[in-house]
Amino acid sequence: MPEIKSNKPARIDVSEGGAIPRKSDSGLFTAWRVAIVGAIVCVAWLVIFKPDPYKKILFFVHDGIYITFQVTIMAIVLSVIIGLIAGLGRISKNRIINGIASLYVEVIRGIPLLVQLFYIYYALGRLVQLTDITCAVIAMSICYGAYIAEIFRAGIEAVPNGQTEAARSLGMTPYQTMRHVILPQAIKTILPPVGNEFVALLKDSSLVSILAVSDLLRRGREYASESFNYFEAYTMVALVYLIITLVLSKLVGIMEEKINVD
Amino acid sequence: MLTDQVLVKIEGVSKYFGSFKAISEVSLDVFDGEKLVIIGPSGSGKSTLLRFINLLERVDVGRIVVDGIDLSDPHADLNKLREEVGMVFQSFNLFPHKTVMENLNLAQLIVRKRSIEEATVISTELLKKVDMLEKVNEYPGKLSGGQQQRVAIARALAMKPKILLFDEPTSALDPEMTGEVLAVMKKLAREGITMIVVTHEMGFAREVADRVIFMDSGKIVEQGTPDHFFSHTENERAKAFLDKIL
């Protein structure tokens, strides 16, 4: 039989996010079910049988959940845009564009997110009038954009060169080649690790509680310092984070499956 | 069908890969309607020479003019040039995320700016020609190598190119599939399109070529009609090569 080059993309493993439950990984798949059921049962049990303080805590922190979602979703959208632009910059043959994109990726990945948060908040936030949430979203997007840029770069480079040659031979411009031929194929390789970054981003969004952003963790801390119920408050916060992370991981898993079927 | 109008003019072209001289002062005219077959051992520069013509490789020294467009001119419309030069690859390079029909339609829609109806009519006709009409809604992954290559030929033809380049189109195929792809290429050859074919299929070269070029170490060392080349060549290097493969 002739050897036909497989176009199956290589899997890029970047695992700092939640573990994405895949059907092929039966251990994780079972663990996901156990964890989600366990966490929901825990929360329900605590709220029903020990409404004081757990129901109070949940009620107190619920607006923090919205803020966490808000920060996460805005940062996801923005970091994907930044990541795509920087990722394309990283594979650009133009030395200046490539240099700028590479420098961005290298510098940002070398500075802890927490430091970046302070930096944007106290440096940029003093120069321009920005709300706390805006500062938080900008800092998280710039930081995660650098990681996502590397995923885009790797995903694009994993598409065989013959695809570009074929598209260019048909008269497509570099832009058309990227838009119609390369990116649609790269997306399959890119999505799993990017999904992982989304989960990581959601968890890291708890860092914005250091700024004056009233996210889930900050609201939990506020409750704790008012009532001195530290253990109970953080238990509830941890459980809520766990449930959100598990659900998000599952969504990423489903999205992956869908894309692989198409 | 062969005219005296030069469609591709290659003048004193050289190419280095690092310190390795892949192409060494090659000059060659290809005429409108000509069927040119390039043969030679691997590493002799056949594919590189072919890839110059649609700019997948750039020359270091010399000049190439294709259909009146000087490829070294920085203002030349190279996308336009590529529309006029079709290429068929050894590894097919169909777009795996698109169906057979979409593979044929894509460049027609976004490069040639044809309407979807017009493109579909053209694609259907070409798929009929390469006998792939029944697989029109399949994805390339579901097709055999020979079927993929026939689709790839139809895809190149859909742009209505003036020149069709073939870079070892059957080297990745088993004999049976090779036969079906060569049959399609022979059919095309009879229709008068200019073809430049890099191949190891000597039977095809003998039957279809107007002219055979033999390359070795980055140079054209022998050329002539198939009859001259296969039966009467005096060139020692070409004789040695033919002895080995025939």
Short mmCIF file of C-alpha atoms in Angstrom, two decimals:
data_model
loop_
_atom_site.label_atom_id
_atom_site.label_comp_id
_atom_site.label_asym_id
_atom_site.label_seq_id
_atom_site.Cartn_x
_atom_site.Cartn_y
_atom_site.Cartn_z
CA MET A 1 0.00 0.00 0.00
CA PRO A 2 1.19 3.48 -0.72
CA GLU A 3 2.01 5.68 2.19
CA ILE A 4 -0.51 8.44 2.39
CA LYS A 5 0.43 11.22 4.74
CA SER A 6 -2.05 11.42 7.51
CA ASN A 7 -3.48 14.83 8.17
CA LYS A 8 -4.34 13.97 11.72
CA PRO A 9 -3.12 16.83 13.88
CA ALA A 10 -0.76 16.19 16.73
CA ARG A 11 -2.17 16.68 20.20
CA ILE A 12 -0.67 19.60 22.04
CA ASP A 13 -0.75 19.03 25.74
CA VAL A 14 -0.77 22.11 27.90
CA SER A 15 -2.24 21.11 31.17
CA GLU A 16 -2.64 23.79 33.73
CA GLY A 17 -6.39 24.04 33.31
CA GLY A 18 -8.92 21.54 34.53
CA ALA A 19 -8.70 18.02 33.25
CA ILE A 20 -10.94 17.77 30.20
CA PRO A 21 -13.02 14.57 30.57
CA ARG A 22 -12.77 12.63 27.30
CA LYS A 23 -14.64 9.41 26.60
CA SER A 24 -11.33 7.76 25.69
CA ASP A 25 -10.01 8.46 29.19
CA SER A 26 -12.42 6.36 31.22
CA GLY A 27 -10.69 7.08 34.54
CA LEU A 28 -11.15 10.82 34.20
CA PHE A 29 -14.61 10.42 32.76
CA THR A 30 -15.71 8.52 35.85
CA ALA A 31 -13.85 10.91 38.14
CA TRP A 32 -15.66 13.84 36.55
CA ARG A 33 -19.03 12.25 37.29
CA VAL A 34 -18.10 11.42 40.85
CA ALA A 35 -16.74 14.91 41.47
CA ILE A 36 -19.66 16.82 39.97
CA VAL A 37 -22.26 14.71 41.75
CA GLY A 38 -20.27 14.85 44.99
CA ALA A 39 -19.86 18.62 44.82
CA ILE A 40 -23.52 19.29 44.04
CA VAL A 41 -24.70 16.91 46.75
CA CYS A 42 -22.32 18.54 49.24
CA VAL A 43 -23.58 22.04 48.48
CA ALA A 44 -27.23 20.93 48.57
CA TRP A 45 -26.74 19.02 51.80
CA LEU A 46 -24.97 21.91 53.51
CA VAL A 47 -27.51 24.49 52.35
CA ILE A 48 -30.52 22.38 53.33
CA PHE A 49 -29.30 20.90 56.62
CA LYS A 50 -27.01 23.68 57.80
CA PRO A 51 -28.59 26.81 56.35
CA ASP A 52 -26.78 28.79 59.00
CA PRO A 53 -24.16 29.69 57.86
CA TYR A 54 -24.00 27.87 54.49
CA LYS A 55 -27.20 29.18 52.93
CA LYS A 56 -26.24 32.65 54.14
CA ILE A 57 -22.79 32.31 52.60
CA LEU A 58 -24.18 31.17 49.27
CA PHE A 59 -26.62 34.04 49.27
CA PHE A 60 -23.87 36.47 50.25
CA VAL A 61 -21.40 35.40 47.55
CA HIS A 62 -23.85 34.88 44.69
CA ASP A 63 -23.17 38.28 43.09
CA GLY A 64 -19.46 37.39 43.24
CA ILE A 65 -20.22 34.42 40.97
CA TYR A 66 -21.59 36.82 38.35
CA ILE A 67 -18.47 38.96 38.59
CA THR A 68 -16.25 35.89 38.24
CA PHE A 69 -18.19 34.88 35.14
CA GLN A 70 -18.10 38.38 33.78
CA VAL A 71 -14.34 38.71 34.19
CA THR A 72 -13.72 35.21 32.83
CA ILE A 73 -15.89 35.54 29.75
CA MET A 74 -14.60 38.97 28.80
CA ALA A 75 -11.01 37.85 29.35
CA ILE A 76 -11.58 34.68 27.27
CA VAL A 77 -12.91 36.65 24.30
CA LEU A 78 -10.19 39.27 24.50
CA SER A 79 -7.34 36.82 25.09
CA VAL A 80 -8.38 34.71 22.09
CA ILE A 81 -8.30 37.81 19.89
CA ILE A 82 -4.92 38.85 21.28
CA GLY A 83 -3.67 35.27 21.05
CA LEU A 84 -4.70 34.92 17.41
CA ILE A 85 -3.02 38.18 16.44
CA ALA A 86 0.15 37.44 18.41
CA GLY A 87 0.19 33.82 17.19
CA LEU A 88 0.02 34.97 13.58
CA GLY A 89 2.74 37.49 14.40
CA ARG A 90 4.91 34.68 15.74
CA ILE A 91 4.79 32.83 12.39
CA SER A 92 5.12 35.99 10.31
CA LYS A 93 8.15 36.18 8.05
CA ASN A 94 8.27 39.93 8.65
CA ARG A 95 11.08 40.33 11.15
CA ILE A 96 9.63 43.35 12.91
CA ILE A 97 6.18 41.84 13.37
CA ASN A 98 7.71 38.53 14.40
CA GLY A 99 10.05 40.31 16.79
CA ILE A 100 7.30 42.27 18.49
CA ALA A 101 5.06 39.22 18.85
CA SER A 102 7.90 37.08 20.17
CA LEU A 103 8.95 39.74 22.64
CA TYR A 104 5.38 40.07 23.90
CA VAL A 105 5.06 36.32 24.40
CA GLU A 106 8.44 36.00 26.06
CA VAL A 107 8.08 38.97 28.41
CA ILE A 108 4.51 38.30 29.48
CA ARG A 109 5.14 34.63 30.12
CA GLY A 110 8.09 35.61 32.27
CA ILE A 111 6.06 37.75 34.66
CA PRO A 112 3.62 36.24 37.19
CA LEU A 113 -0.01 37.03 36.52
CA LEU A 114 -0.38 38.48 40.00
CA VAL A 115 2.41 40.95 39.34
CA GLN A 116 0.83 41.87 36.01
CA LEU A 117 -2.48 42.46 37.75
CA PHE A 118 -0.86 44.87 40.20
CA TYR A 119 1.05 46.48 37.40
CA ILE A 120 -1.95 47.17 35.20
CA TYR A 121 -4.04 48.17 38.18
CA TYR A 122 -1.61 50.60 39.77
CA ALA A 123 0.35 51.75 36.73
CA LEU A 124 -2.15 51.86 33.90
CA GLY A 125 -5.11 52.41 36.21
CA ARG A 126 -3.56 55.62 37.49
CA LEU A 127 -2.84 56.98 34.01
CA VAL A 128 -6.23 56.29 32.52
CA GLN A 129 -9.57 56.20 34.26
CA LEU A 130 -10.48 52.54 34.22
CA THR A 131 -12.86 50.57 36.38
CA ASP A 132 -11.46 47.81 38.54
CA ILE A 133 -13.08 45.15 36.42
CA THR A 134 -11.68 46.65 33.22
CA CYS A 135 -8.18 46.61 34.69
CA ALA A 136 -8.63 43.01 35.78
CA VAL A 137 -9.91 41.93 32.34
CA ILE A 138 -7.11 43.74 30.50
CA ALA A 139 -4.41 42.22 32.69
CA MET A 140 -5.82 38.70 32.41
CA SER A 141 -6.28 39.02 28.64
CA ILE A 142 -2.75 40.25 28.05
CA CYS A 143 -1.38 37.45 30.18
CA TYR A 144 -3.47 34.64 28.72
CA GLY A 145 -3.13 36.07 25.21
CA ALA A 146 0.57 35.21 25.38
CA TYR A 147 -0.10 31.57 26.27
CA ILE A 148 -2.89 31.24 23.72
CA ALA A 149 -0.63 32.82 21.07
CA GLU A 150 1.79 29.93 21.47
CA ILE A 151 -1.04 27.44 21.09
CA PHE A 152 -2.21 29.15 17.90
CA ARG A 153 1.33 29.16 16.57
CA ALA A 154 1.85 25.48 17.29
CA GLY A 155 -1.57 24.57 15.87
CA ILE A 156 -0.97 26.49 12.66
CA GLU A 157 2.50 25.05 12.24
CA ALA A 158 1.11 21.54 12.71
CA VAL A 159 -0.89 21.86 9.47
CA PRO A 160 1.23 20.23 6.73
CA ASN A 161 3.07 22.66 4.50
CA GLY A 162 1.55 21.01 1.44
CA GLN A 163 -1.77 22.62 2.35
CA THR A 164 -0.29 26.08 2.05
CA GLU A 165 1.45 25.14 -1.19
CA ALA A 166 -1.77 23.79 -2.68
CA ALA A 167 -3.75 26.86 -1.69
CA ARG A 168 -1.10 29.25 -2.99
CA SER A 169 -0.86 27.26 -6.22
CA LEU A 170 -4.57 27.84 -6.73
CA GLY A 171 -3.95 31.57 -6.59
CA MET A 172 -5.16 32.21 -3.03
CA THR A 173 -3.57 35.13 -1.22
CA PRO A 174 -1.77 34.48 2.09
CA TYR A 175 -4.83 35.82 3.90
CA GLN A 176 -7.25 33.58 1.99
CA THR A 177 -4.97 30.60 2.58
CA MET A 178 -4.94 31.25 6.32
CA ARG A 179 -8.66 31.97 6.54
CA HIS A 180 -10.04 29.15 4.38
CA VAL A 181 -7.42 26.41 4.49
CA ILE A 182 -5.06 26.61 7.46
CA LEU A 183 -7.12 27.94 10.38
CA PRO A 184 -10.11 25.61 9.87
CA GLN A 185 -7.70 22.67 10.09
CA ALA A 186 -5.60 24.12 12.88
CA ILE A 187 -8.68 24.71 15.04
CA LYS A 188 -8.95 20.99 15.79
CA THR A 189 -5.46 20.97 17.26
CA ILE A 190 -5.88 24.31 18.91
CA LEU A 191 -9.18 23.81 20.65
CA PRO A 192 -8.29 21.26 23.36
CA PRO A 193 -5.34 23.23 24.79
CA VAL A 194 -7.20 26.53 24.40
CA GLY A 195 -10.12 25.01 26.29
CA ASN A 196 -7.64 24.07 28.97
CA GLU A 197 -6.52 27.69 29.10
CA PHE A 198 -10.14 28.78 29.55
CA VAL A 199 -10.45 26.58 32.61
CA ALA A 200 -7.12 27.83 33.94
CA LEU A 201 -8.23 31.39 33.29
CA LEU A 202 -11.43 30.87 35.23
CA LYS A 203 -9.48 29.63 38.22
CA ASP A 204 -6.87 32.36 37.94
CA SER A 205 -9.64 34.94 37.86
CA SER A 206 -9.71 34.43 41.63
CA LEU A 207 -6.49 36.46 41.70
CA VAL A 208 -8.44 39.59 40.79
CA SER A 209 -9.92 39.48 44.28
CA ILE A 210 -6.62 41.03 45.36
CA LEU A 211 -7.70 44.14 43.47
CA ALA A 212 -10.96 45.70 44.48
CA VAL A 213 -12.97 43.39 42.24
CA SER A 214 -15.79 41.71 44.14
CA ASP A 215 -15.53 38.28 42.59
CA LEU A 216 -16.47 35.00 44.18
CA LEU A 217 -13.33 34.67 46.29
CA ARG A 218 -13.42 38.27 47.48
CA ARG A 219 -17.06 38.00 48.49
CA GLY A 220 -16.21 34.83 50.41
CA ARG A 221 -13.38 36.60 52.16
CA GLU A 222 -15.66 39.55 53.00
CA TYR A 223 -18.18 37.19 54.54
CA ALA A 224 -15.46 35.41 56.48
CA SER A 225 -13.97 38.57 57.94
CA GLU A 226 -17.38 39.82 58.97
CA SER A 227 -18.62 36.59 60.54
CA PHE A 228 -15.31 34.90 61.41
CA ASN A 229 -16.67 31.74 59.75
CA TYR A 230 -13.48 31.28 57.72
CA PHE A 231 -13.70 27.54 57.32
CA GLU A 232 -17.34 27.53 56.25
CA ALA A 233 -16.93 30.49 53.88
CA TYR A 234 -13.93 29.03 52.07
CA THR A 235 -15.51 25.58 51.93
CA MET A 236 -18.46 27.05 50.09
CA VAL A 237 -16.23 29.11 47.80
CA ALA A 238 -14.11 26.07 46.95
CA LEU A 239 -17.19 23.96 46.17
CA VAL A 240 -18.68 26.61 43.93
CA TYR A 241 -15.37 26.98 42.03
CA LEU A 242 -15.17 23.23 41.67
CA ILE A 243 -18.67 22.97 40.21
CA ILE A 244 -18.06 25.81 37.76
CA THR A 245 -14.70 24.37 36.67
CA LEU A 246 -16.12 20.90 36.20
CA VAL A 247 -18.99 22.20 34.10
CA LEU A 248 -16.64 24.30 31.98
CA SER A 249 -14.30 21.32 31.48
CA LYS A 250 -17.26 19.25 30.37
CA LEU A 251 -18.35 21.93 27.90
CA VAL A 252 -14.85 22.04 26.43
CA GLY A 253 -14.91 18.24 26.14
CA ILE A 254 -18.25 18.34 24.32
CA MET A 255 -17.01 21.09 22.00
CA GLU A 256 -13.95 18.97 21.19
CA GLU A 257 -16.06 15.95 20.36
CA LYS A 258 -18.31 18.00 18.10
CA ILE A 259 -15.35 19.40 16.19
CA ASN A 260 -13.78 15.97 15.78
CA VAL A 261 -17.01 14.57 14.35
CA ASP A 262 -17.25 17.40 11.81
CA MET B 1 -1.20 21.62 -31.01
CA LEU B 2 2.40 22.52 -30.34
CA THR B 3 3.05 26.15 -31.29
CA ASP B 4 6.26 28.13 -31.45
CA GLN B 5 5.05 30.58 -28.82
CA VAL B 6 7.21 30.40 -25.68
CA LEU B 7 5.06 30.14 -22.55
CA VAL B 8 7.78 29.55 -19.97
CA LYS B 9 11.25 30.99 -20.45
CA ILE B 10 13.96 29.92 -18.00
CA GLU B 11 17.26 31.74 -18.42
CA GLY B 12 20.50 30.85 -16.64
CA VAL B 13 18.82 29.85 -13.41
CA SER B 14 20.70 28.67 -10.32
CA LYS B 15 19.53 27.78 -6.83
CA TYR B 16 21.43 27.04 -3.66
CA PHE B 17 20.19 25.25 -0.57
CA GLY B 18 22.85 26.39 1.85
CA SER B 19 26.08 25.54 0.09
CA PHE B 20 24.46 22.80 -2.01
CA LYS B 21 23.87 23.92 -5.59
CA ALA B 22 20.50 22.34 -6.37
CA ILE B 23 20.10 23.96 -9.80
CA SER B 24 23.07 24.99 -11.85
CA GLU B 25 22.71 27.49 -14.75
CA VAL B 26 19.64 25.91 -16.30
CA SER B 27 18.03 27.45 -19.38
CA LEU B 28 14.87 26.07 -20.92
CA ASP B 29 12.00 27.24 -23.14
CA VAL B 30 8.61 25.59 -22.84
CA PHE B 31 6.23 26.18 -25.73
CA ASP B 32 2.52 26.77 -25.61
CA GLY B 33 0.79 23.40 -25.85
CA GLU B 34 3.96 21.44 -25.23
CA LYS B 35 4.02 18.24 -23.17
CA LEU B 36 7.35 18.30 -21.42
CA VAL B 37 8.47 15.41 -19.25
CA ILE B 38 11.36 15.87 -16.85
CA ILE B 39 13.12 12.76 -15.62
CA GLY B 40 16.25 12.06 -13.66
CA PRO B 41 17.50 10.53 -10.41
CA SER B 42 16.27 11.86 -7.05
CA GLY B 43 18.04 14.98 -5.91
CA SER B 44 18.75 16.01 -9.49
CA GLY B 45 16.68 19.19 -9.14
CA LYS B 46 13.62 18.17 -11.18
CA SER B 47 11.06 19.16 -8.57
CA THR B 48 12.91 22.36 -7.70
CA LEU B 49 12.88 23.41 -11.35
CA LEU B 50 9.15 22.73 -11.50
CA ARG B 51 8.48 24.62 -8.30
CA PHE B 52 10.20 27.72 -9.68
CA ILE B 53 7.46 28.06 -12.26
CA ASN B 54 4.72 28.75 -9.73
CA LEU B 55 7.05 30.37 -7.23
CA LEU B 56 7.00 27.74 -4.53
CA GLU B 57 10.76 28.17 -4.81
CA ARG B 58 12.64 31.32 -5.73
CA VAL B 59 15.67 31.39 -7.98
CA ASP B 60 18.94 32.79 -6.64
CA VAL B 61 20.41 33.60 -10.03
CA GLY B 62 18.76 33.99 -13.44
CA ARG B 63 15.36 34.89 -14.74
CA ILE B 64 12.05 33.12 -15.34
CA VAL B 65 9.25 34.55 -17.46
CA VAL B 66 5.90 32.81 -17.41
CA ASP B 67 3.23 33.94 -19.87
CA GLY B 68 4.89 37.34 -20.14
CA ILE B 69 5.21 37.84 -16.37
CA ASP B 70 8.78 38.20 -15.10
CA LEU B 71 8.83 36.32 -11.82
CA SER B 72 11.73 38.32 -10.44
CA ASP B 73 9.88 41.60 -10.95
CA PRO B 74 8.88 42.78 -7.46
CA HIS B 75 5.76 44.42 -8.89
CA ALA B 76 4.56 41.34 -10.76
CA ASP B 77 1.15 40.09 -9.72
CA LEU B 78 2.21 36.72 -8.41
CA ASN B 79 -1.22 35.64 -7.25
CA LYS B 80 -2.42 36.27 -10.78
CA LEU B 81 0.44 34.15 -12.07
CA ARG B 82 -0.42 31.29 -9.76
CA GLU B 83 -3.98 31.32 -11.09
CA GLU B 84 -2.58 30.62 -14.54
CA VAL B 85 -0.28 27.84 -13.38
CA GLY B 86 -1.92 24.75 -11.89
CA MET B 87 0.04 22.31 -9.77
CA VAL B 88 -0.54 18.66 -8.91
CA PHE B 89 1.49 17.34 -5.98
CA GLN B 90 2.89 13.97 -5.08
CA SER B 91 0.98 14.01 -1.80
CA PHE B 92 -2.27 15.31 -3.41
CA ASN B 93 -2.74 18.06 -0.80
CA LEU B 94 -6.50 18.07 -0.98
CA PHE B 95 -8.11 20.15 1.75
CA PRO B 96 -9.18 17.49 4.28
CA HIS B 97 -11.85 19.67 5.90
CA LYS B 98 -13.70 20.17 2.61
CA THR B 99 -15.70 17.75 0.47
CA VAL B 100 -14.62 16.89 -3.05
CA MET B 101 -16.99 19.50 -4.47
CA GLU B 102 -15.84 22.13 -1.97
CA ASN B 103 -12.22 21.37 -2.82
CA LEU B 104 -12.96 22.22 -6.43
CA ASN B 105 -15.18 25.18 -5.70
CA LEU B 106 -13.16 27.02 -3.05
CA ALA B 107 -10.58 28.75 -5.22
CA GLN B 108 -13.10 29.31 -8.00
CA LEU B 109 -15.27 31.25 -5.57
CA ILE B 110 -12.66 33.28 -3.72
CA VAL B 111 -9.96 33.65 -6.38
CA ARG B 112 -11.82 33.55 -9.70
CA LYS B 113 -14.89 35.17 -8.08
CA ARG B 114 -17.27 32.83 -9.84
CA SER B 115 -20.80 32.41 -8.53
CA ILE B 116 -21.49 29.18 -6.67
CA GLU B 117 -23.76 28.02 -9.50
CA GLU B 118 -21.14 28.68 -12.14
CA ALA B 119 -18.41 27.04 -10.07
CA THR B 120 -20.56 23.97 -9.41
CA VAL B 121 -21.26 23.54 -13.12
CA ILE B 122 -17.54 23.70 -13.91
CA SER B 123 -16.63 21.38 -11.02
CA THR B 124 -19.27 18.84 -12.00
CA GLU B 125 -18.02 18.76 -15.56
CA LEU B 126 -14.41 18.27 -14.42
CA LEU B 127 -15.31 15.59 -11.90
CA LYS B 128 -17.09 13.76 -14.69
CA LYS B 129 -13.93 14.03 -16.77
CA VAL B 130 -11.77 12.46 -14.04
CA ASP B 131 -14.53 9.96 -13.29
CA MET B 132 -15.06 11.09 -9.70
CA LEU B 133 -18.59 12.42 -9.92
CA GLU B 134 -20.07 9.76 -7.61
CA LYS B 135 -17.75 10.87 -4.77
CA VAL B 136 -18.71 14.51 -5.00
CA ASN B 137 -19.85 14.81 -1.37
CA GLU B 138 -17.12 12.66 0.20
CA TYR B 139 -14.26 14.02 2.24
CA PRO B 140 -10.73 13.32 0.90
CA GLY B 141 -9.96 11.04 3.86
CA LYS B 142 -12.55 8.56 2.53
CA LEU B 143 -10.90 8.30 -0.90
CA SER B 144 -8.07 6.10 -2.16
CA GLY B 145 -4.82 7.75 -3.21
CA GLY B 146 -5.67 7.44 -6.88
CA GLN B 147 -9.09 8.96 -6.35
CA GLN B 148 -7.58 11.82 -4.35
CA GLN B 149 -5.07 12.52 -7.07
CA ARG B 150 -7.79 12.59 -9.74
CA VAL B 151 -9.73 15.07 -7.63
CA ALA B 152 -6.55 17.13 -7.20
CA ILE B 153 -6.12 17.23 -10.99
CA ALA B 154 -9.72 18.36 -11.41
CA ARG B 155 -9.17 21.01 -8.73
CA ALA B 156 -6.18 22.41 -10.60
CA LEU B 157 -8.12 22.36 -13.88
CA ALA B 158 -11.04 24.25 -12.35
CA MET B 159 -8.94 27.39 -12.37
CA LYS B 160 -8.59 26.99 -16.12
CA PRO B 161 -4.81 27.33 -15.97
CA LYS B 162 -2.64 27.78 -19.05
CA ILE B 163 0.02 25.47 -17.68
CA LEU B 164 -0.36 22.39 -15.53
CA LEU B 165 2.62 21.23 -13.47
CA PHE B 166 2.81 17.66 -12.15
CA ASP B 167 5.32 16.93 -9.39
CA GLU B 168 5.68 13.13 -9.33
CA PRO B 169 1.90 12.69 -9.33
CA THR B 170 1.99 8.90 -9.10
CA SER B 171 4.96 8.30 -6.82
CA ALA B 172 2.75 7.80 -3.78
CA LEU B 173 0.44 5.37 -5.55
CA ASP B 174 0.37 1.61 -6.13
CA PRO B 175 0.44 0.36 -9.76
CA GLU B 176 -3.31 0.07 -10.16
CA MET B 177 -3.97 3.60 -8.93
CA THR B 178 -1.02 4.85 -10.95
CA GLY B 179 -2.75 3.54 -14.05
CA GLU B 180 -5.98 5.41 -13.38
CA VAL B 181 -4.16 8.69 -12.73
CA LEU B 182 -1.98 8.32 -15.84
CA ALA B 183 -5.10 7.63 -17.90
CA VAL B 184 -6.55 10.96 -16.79
CA MET B 185 -3.28 12.72 -17.59
CA LYS B 186 -3.17 11.20 -21.06
CA LYS B 187 -6.71 12.37 -21.67
CA LEU B 188 -5.67 15.91 -20.70
CA ALA B 189 -2.60 15.77 -22.89
CA ARG B 190 -4.80 15.15 -25.91
CA GLU B 191 -6.78 18.30 -25.14
CA GLY B 192 -3.83 20.57 -25.73
CA ILE B 193 -3.06 22.13 -22.34
CA THR B 194 0.62 22.81 -21.68
CA MET B 195 1.94 20.18 -19.28
CA ILE B 196 5.24 19.91 -17.48
CA VAL B 197 5.53 16.57 -15.75
CA VAL B 198 8.18 15.33 -13.35
CA THR B 199 7.79 11.57 -13.24
CA HIS B 200 9.45 8.19 -13.10
CA GLU B 201 6.81 6.70 -15.42
CA MET B 202 8.83 6.05 -18.56
CA GLY B 203 5.87 4.54 -20.39
CA PHE B 204 3.98 7.79 -19.92
CA ALA B 205 6.97 9.85 -21.06
CA ARG B 206 7.35 7.76 -24.21
CA GLU B 207 3.69 7.93 -25.10
CA VAL B 208 2.76 11.50 -24.22
CA ALA B 209 5.84 13.72 -24.22
CA ASP B 210 6.71 16.07 -27.06
CA ARG B 211 10.10 16.43 -25.46
CA VAL B 212 11.93 14.63 -22.66
CA ILE B 213 14.43 16.39 -20.45
CA PHE B 214 16.94 14.45 -18.41
CA MET B 215 18.41 16.17 -15.37
CA ASP B 216 21.36 15.21 -13.24
CA SER B 217 23.08 17.16 -10.44
CA GLY B 218 21.06 20.29 -11.09
CA LYS B 219 21.74 20.42 -14.83
CA ILE B 220 19.87 19.46 -17.97
CA VAL B 221 22.23 16.91 -19.42
CA GLU B 222 20.12 15.58 -22.28
CA GLN B 223 16.93 16.48 -24.09
CA GLY B 224 15.05 15.43 -27.17
CA THR B 225 11.99 13.61 -28.47
CA PRO B 226 11.04 10.46 -26.59
CA ASP B 227 12.25 8.41 -29.53
CA HIS B 228 15.65 10.10 -29.47
CA PHE B 229 15.95 9.93 -25.71
CA PHE B 230 14.88 6.35 -25.12
CA SER B 231 16.47 4.79 -28.20
CA HIS B 232 19.27 6.92 -29.55
CA THR B 233 20.79 8.92 -26.73
CA GLU B 234 24.58 9.15 -26.74
CA ASN B 235 24.74 10.70 -23.30
CA GLU B 236 26.53 8.36 -20.90
CA ARG B 237 24.73 9.55 -17.78
CA ALA B 238 21.32 9.20 -19.43
CA LYS B 239 22.20 5.74 -20.74
CA ALA B 240 23.28 4.60 -17.29
CA PHE B 241 20.04 5.92 -15.80
CA LEU B 242 17.88 4.22 -18.44
CA ASP B 243 19.75 0.94 -18.04
CA LYS B 244 18.98 0.97 -14.37
CA ILE B 245 15.25 1.65 -14.57
CA LEU B 246 14.15 0.03 -17.86
#
